[in-house]
């Protein structure tokens, strides 16, 4: 591995790439996960590589939904397992929620590796290996899930998703929270709450809000949840990006 000096102006971004590249060599990340990351990076540039206020609001509302849920599950794929393993485990403990590995490019070998990786970071129970249930309407392997995990969850947090599972989970009556830097994606448009932020900032931020809201009355959480307008927020993100680009090179 090439040593990246901390003084490099793109140090943080290059370290994330390095993590994914190493994760792919270890068999945790699928090669198309690198392509997905490139797309994410491009959208992160557009929002300024920071948590914008609309994402902060979505993270707060996501925390309220997760706290209000009866059985929340955090879905983990290859990219997420490599980018934010400890952060997902910490968030799951804080809510509390279950963790399930769910892959688009599912192989038993990769499933086992990702479960083991999460266990190395301290996860006690990780769902996904049983694969004893199917999400109706999904013909590919992302439809395979655990009956005790995603299948029976009422709220599913899906960082880095592709849109058809998001719709299928909604068709099952579940509430879906997505983290997706692309506000135009099917996932972003289908989810109940879309966090347009990088997963490396979003997961710790959701945990921050879980800690803040944890002792609030359920009626306060319900007010926040009921007043959430996902389409409005997506429109606001797009208008934020276009205004930002229009004025970027003004002095
Ligand atoms: O590990 P697997 O087998 O489940 O495969 C995972 C990938 C990522 C390959 C699969 O889910 C996939 O192909 O995803 P898509 O359809 O490319 O969608 C990924 C979405 O996540 C895109 O809209 C990206 O903009 C977004 N994205 C990428 N990196 C990040 C991100 N969003 C938030 N944070 C990121 N770091």
XYZ file of C-alpha atoms and ligand atoms in Angstrom:
287
model
C 0.000 0.000 0.000
C 1.307 3.453 -0.893
C 1.733 5.628 2.163
C -0.590 8.627 1.967
C 0.877 11.616 3.830
C -1.523 13.239 6.310
C -0.690 16.596 4.746
C -2.230 15.555 1.412
C -5.234 17.862 0.769
C -7.346 14.817 -0.166
C -6.017 12.652 2.721
C -9.399 11.674 4.164
C -10.933 10.840 0.795
C -7.858 8.846 -0.265
C -7.925 6.874 2.996
C -11.555 5.899 2.333
C -10.557 4.683 -1.140
C -7.688 2.744 0.398
C -10.050 1.078 2.890
C -12.365 -0.010 0.080
C -9.500 -1.216 -2.072
C -8.118 -3.310 0.811
C -11.651 -4.503 1.603
C -11.996 -5.715 -1.964
C -8.696 -7.586 -1.827
C -9.870 -9.266 1.397
C -13.072 -10.351 -0.357
C -15.414 -8.137 1.686
C -16.246 -5.521 -0.962
C -17.579 -6.526 -4.376
C -15.643 -4.967 -7.270
C -18.752 -3.028 -8.309
C -18.716 -1.542 -4.804
C -15.760 0.548 -6.006
C -17.859 1.880 -8.886
C -20.712 2.674 -6.489
C -18.238 4.535 -4.273
C -17.008 6.623 -7.221
C -20.548 7.737 -7.895
C -20.998 8.570 -4.231
C -17.772 10.620 -4.209
C -18.989 12.717 -7.141
C -22.222 13.577 -5.328
C -20.279 14.277 -2.130
C -18.307 16.937 -4.071
C -21.572 18.575 -5.099
C -22.762 18.996 -1.507
C -19.313 20.186 -0.365
C -18.201 16.972 1.407
C -19.944 17.944 4.612
C -23.247 17.265 6.344
C -25.639 19.873 5.009
C -28.542 21.093 7.145
C -31.098 18.991 5.201
C -29.067 15.852 5.928
C -28.779 16.818 9.587
C -32.598 17.080 9.773
C -32.947 13.701 8.057
C -30.449 12.154 10.472
C -32.414 13.536 13.405
C -35.690 12.184 12.007
C -34.038 8.832 11.228
C -32.974 8.645 14.876
C -36.564 9.332 15.972
C -37.888 6.586 13.652
C -35.302 4.089 14.915
C -36.102 4.878 18.562
C -39.850 4.643 17.942
C -39.507 1.314 16.087
C -40.412 -2.017 17.640
C -37.890 -4.021 15.681
C -35.350 -1.938 13.780
C -32.669 -3.637 11.678
C -29.517 -2.129 10.147
C -28.731 -3.732 6.796
C -25.002 -4.052 6.030
C -23.394 -4.693 2.640
C -19.749 -4.960 1.574
C -19.011 -1.222 1.369
C -20.686 -0.485 4.692
C -18.855 -3.340 6.462
C -15.540 -1.851 5.383
C -16.313 1.867 5.797
C -18.256 1.950 9.087
C -18.201 -1.428 10.884
C -17.617 -0.087 14.414
C -19.991 2.824 13.838
C -22.835 0.481 12.758
C -22.272 -1.772 15.765
C -22.201 1.222 18.101
C -25.395 2.651 16.567
C -27.135 -0.738 16.833
C -26.219 -0.960 20.540
C -27.392 2.555 21.228
C -30.884 2.216 19.679
C -30.956 -0.913 20.267
C -31.294 -2.538 16.808
C -30.290 -5.756 15.088
C -27.686 -6.010 12.319
C -28.140 -8.121 9.202
C -25.745 -8.665 6.316
C -27.648 -8.420 3.042
C -25.795 -8.504 -0.258
C -26.676 -7.834 -3.845
C -23.755 -9.990 -5.038
C -24.416 -12.698 -2.479
C -22.038 -15.613 -2.048
C -21.871 -17.686 1.130
C -18.133 -17.071 1.259
C -18.527 -13.261 1.231
C -21.467 -13.405 3.655
C -19.335 -15.383 6.145
C -16.383 -13.029 5.724
C -18.509 -9.945 6.392
C -20.229 -11.527 9.415
C -16.789 -12.473 10.781
C -15.469 -8.966 10.142
C -18.352 -7.456 12.121
C -17.756 -9.963 14.927
C -14.095 -8.957 14.992
C -15.280 -5.393 15.613
C -17.422 -6.612 18.514
C -20.828 -7.520 17.044
C -22.484 -10.219 19.154
C -25.314 -11.319 16.867
C -25.324 -10.746 13.130
C -28.255 -11.954 11.031
C -28.086 -12.900 7.365
C -26.400 -16.283 7.072
C -29.570 -18.310 7.581
C -31.326 -16.796 4.601
C -34.549 -18.586 5.508
C -36.953 -15.968 4.111
C -37.485 -13.977 0.908
C -38.586 -10.410 0.344
C -41.578 -10.794 -2.005
C -41.132 -9.419 -5.514
C -37.321 -9.479 -5.624
C -35.911 -12.040 -8.019
C -32.246 -11.444 -7.226
C -30.267 -12.530 -4.180
C -30.840 -9.300 -2.302
C -34.287 -10.718 -1.650
C -32.770 -13.418 0.576
C -32.973 -12.450 4.238
C -33.439 -13.876 7.740
C -36.954 -14.453 9.061
C -35.840 -13.247 12.504
C -34.027 -10.247 11.000
C -35.027 -8.015 8.084
C -38.086 -10.118 7.195
C -39.804 -9.357 10.511
C -38.405 -5.842 11.041
C -40.714 -2.823 11.105
C -37.934 -0.325 10.270
C -34.917 -1.048 8.062
C -31.909 1.258 7.756
C -30.356 0.705 4.337
C -27.073 2.485 3.755
C -25.911 2.279 0.100
C -28.862 0.592 -1.507
C -30.140 -0.086 -4.954
C -33.722 0.982 -5.298
C -35.743 -2.136 -5.939
C -35.226 -3.635 -2.475
C -36.193 -0.329 -0.948
C -39.532 -0.463 -2.817
C -40.014 -4.149 -1.988
C -39.440 -3.496 1.726
C -41.973 -0.683 1.589
C -44.438 -3.007 -0.140
C -44.074 -5.266 2.927
C -45.256 -2.330 5.069
C -41.843 -1.499 6.495
C -40.439 1.980 7.023
C -37.211 2.430 5.093
C -34.431 4.853 6.002
C -31.822 5.174 3.223
C -28.396 6.779 3.252
C -27.542 7.803 -0.298
C -25.376 10.654 -1.549
C -27.302 10.667 -4.821
C -30.572 12.588 -4.273
C -31.757 11.475 -7.732
C -31.452 7.726 -7.190
C -34.461 5.420 -7.068
C -33.550 4.600 -3.484
C -33.467 8.275 -2.500
C -36.869 8.838 -4.091
C -38.464 5.673 -2.724
C -37.292 5.681 0.909
C -39.448 7.146 3.669
C -36.458 9.064 5.001
C -33.429 9.722 2.818
C -30.188 10.878 4.365
C -28.221 12.599 1.584
C -24.852 12.315 3.288
C -21.753 10.156 3.199
C -22.259 6.995 5.224
C -19.031 7.781 7.126
C -20.635 10.981 8.463
C -24.253 9.796 8.531
C -23.974 6.763 10.820
C -22.151 8.598 13.661
C -24.518 11.550 13.244
C -27.597 9.339 13.524
C -26.085 7.900 16.713
C -25.516 11.429 18.049
C -29.238 12.134 17.530
C -30.275 8.780 19.031
C -28.407 9.777 22.212
C -30.009 13.232 22.200
C -33.568 11.966 21.627
C -33.393 8.764 23.657
C -35.201 10.042 26.747
C -37.784 12.117 24.892
C -41.434 11.317 25.154
C -42.705 9.094 22.328
C -45.225 11.813 21.360
C -42.315 14.175 20.605
C -40.759 11.530 18.349
C -44.129 10.943 16.662
C -44.511 14.682 15.939
C -41.117 14.716 14.253
C -41.865 11.578 12.255
C -45.310 12.700 11.123
C -44.140 16.112 9.975
C -41.340 14.680 7.788
C -41.733 15.435 4.047
C -39.142 13.412 2.157
C -39.879 14.867 -1.303
C -39.647 18.417 0.056
C -36.259 17.601 1.574
C -34.996 16.125 -1.741
C -36.121 19.247 -3.593
C -34.301 21.370 -0.996
C -31.109 19.344 -1.444
C -31.221 19.811 -5.231
C -31.832 23.526 -4.894
C -28.979 23.742 -2.325
C -26.638 22.046 -4.834
C -27.675 24.234 -7.766
C -27.331 27.466 -5.723
C -23.968 26.279 -4.415
C -22.710 25.612 -7.941
C -24.015 28.933 -9.264
C -22.122 30.915 -6.641
C -19.069 28.675 -6.163
C -16.614 30.844 -8.110
C -18.047 34.239 -7.143
C -15.796 36.266 -4.923
O -21.954 -5.490 -1.249
P -23.074 -5.752 -2.243
O -22.895 -7.051 -2.966
O -24.439 -5.666 -1.611
O -23.029 -4.600 -3.362
C -23.116 -3.305 -2.950
C -23.192 -2.285 -4.114
C -22.767 -0.935 -3.545
C -22.248 -2.699 -5.203
C -24.630 -2.232 -4.648
O -25.490 -1.919 -3.603
C -24.790 -1.244 -5.759
O -24.553 -1.513 -6.914
O -25.206 -0.019 -5.375
P -25.586 1.151 -6.396
O -26.812 0.810 -7.146
O -24.372 1.554 -7.158
O -25.952 2.297 -5.400
C -25.070 2.808 -4.501
C -25.569 4.208 -4.117
O -24.871 4.586 -2.963
C -25.270 5.263 -5.200
O -26.414 6.073 -5.372
C -24.129 6.100 -4.618
O -24.243 7.465 -4.944
C -24.322 5.886 -3.128
N -23.066 5.909 -2.364
C -21.870 5.398 -2.723
N -20.957 5.572 -1.748
C -21.602 6.202 -0.736
C -22.959 6.404 -1.124
N -23.854 7.001 -0.327
C -23.428 7.379 0.895
N -22.157 7.217 1.338
C -21.230 6.628 0.564
N -19.975 6.478 1.020
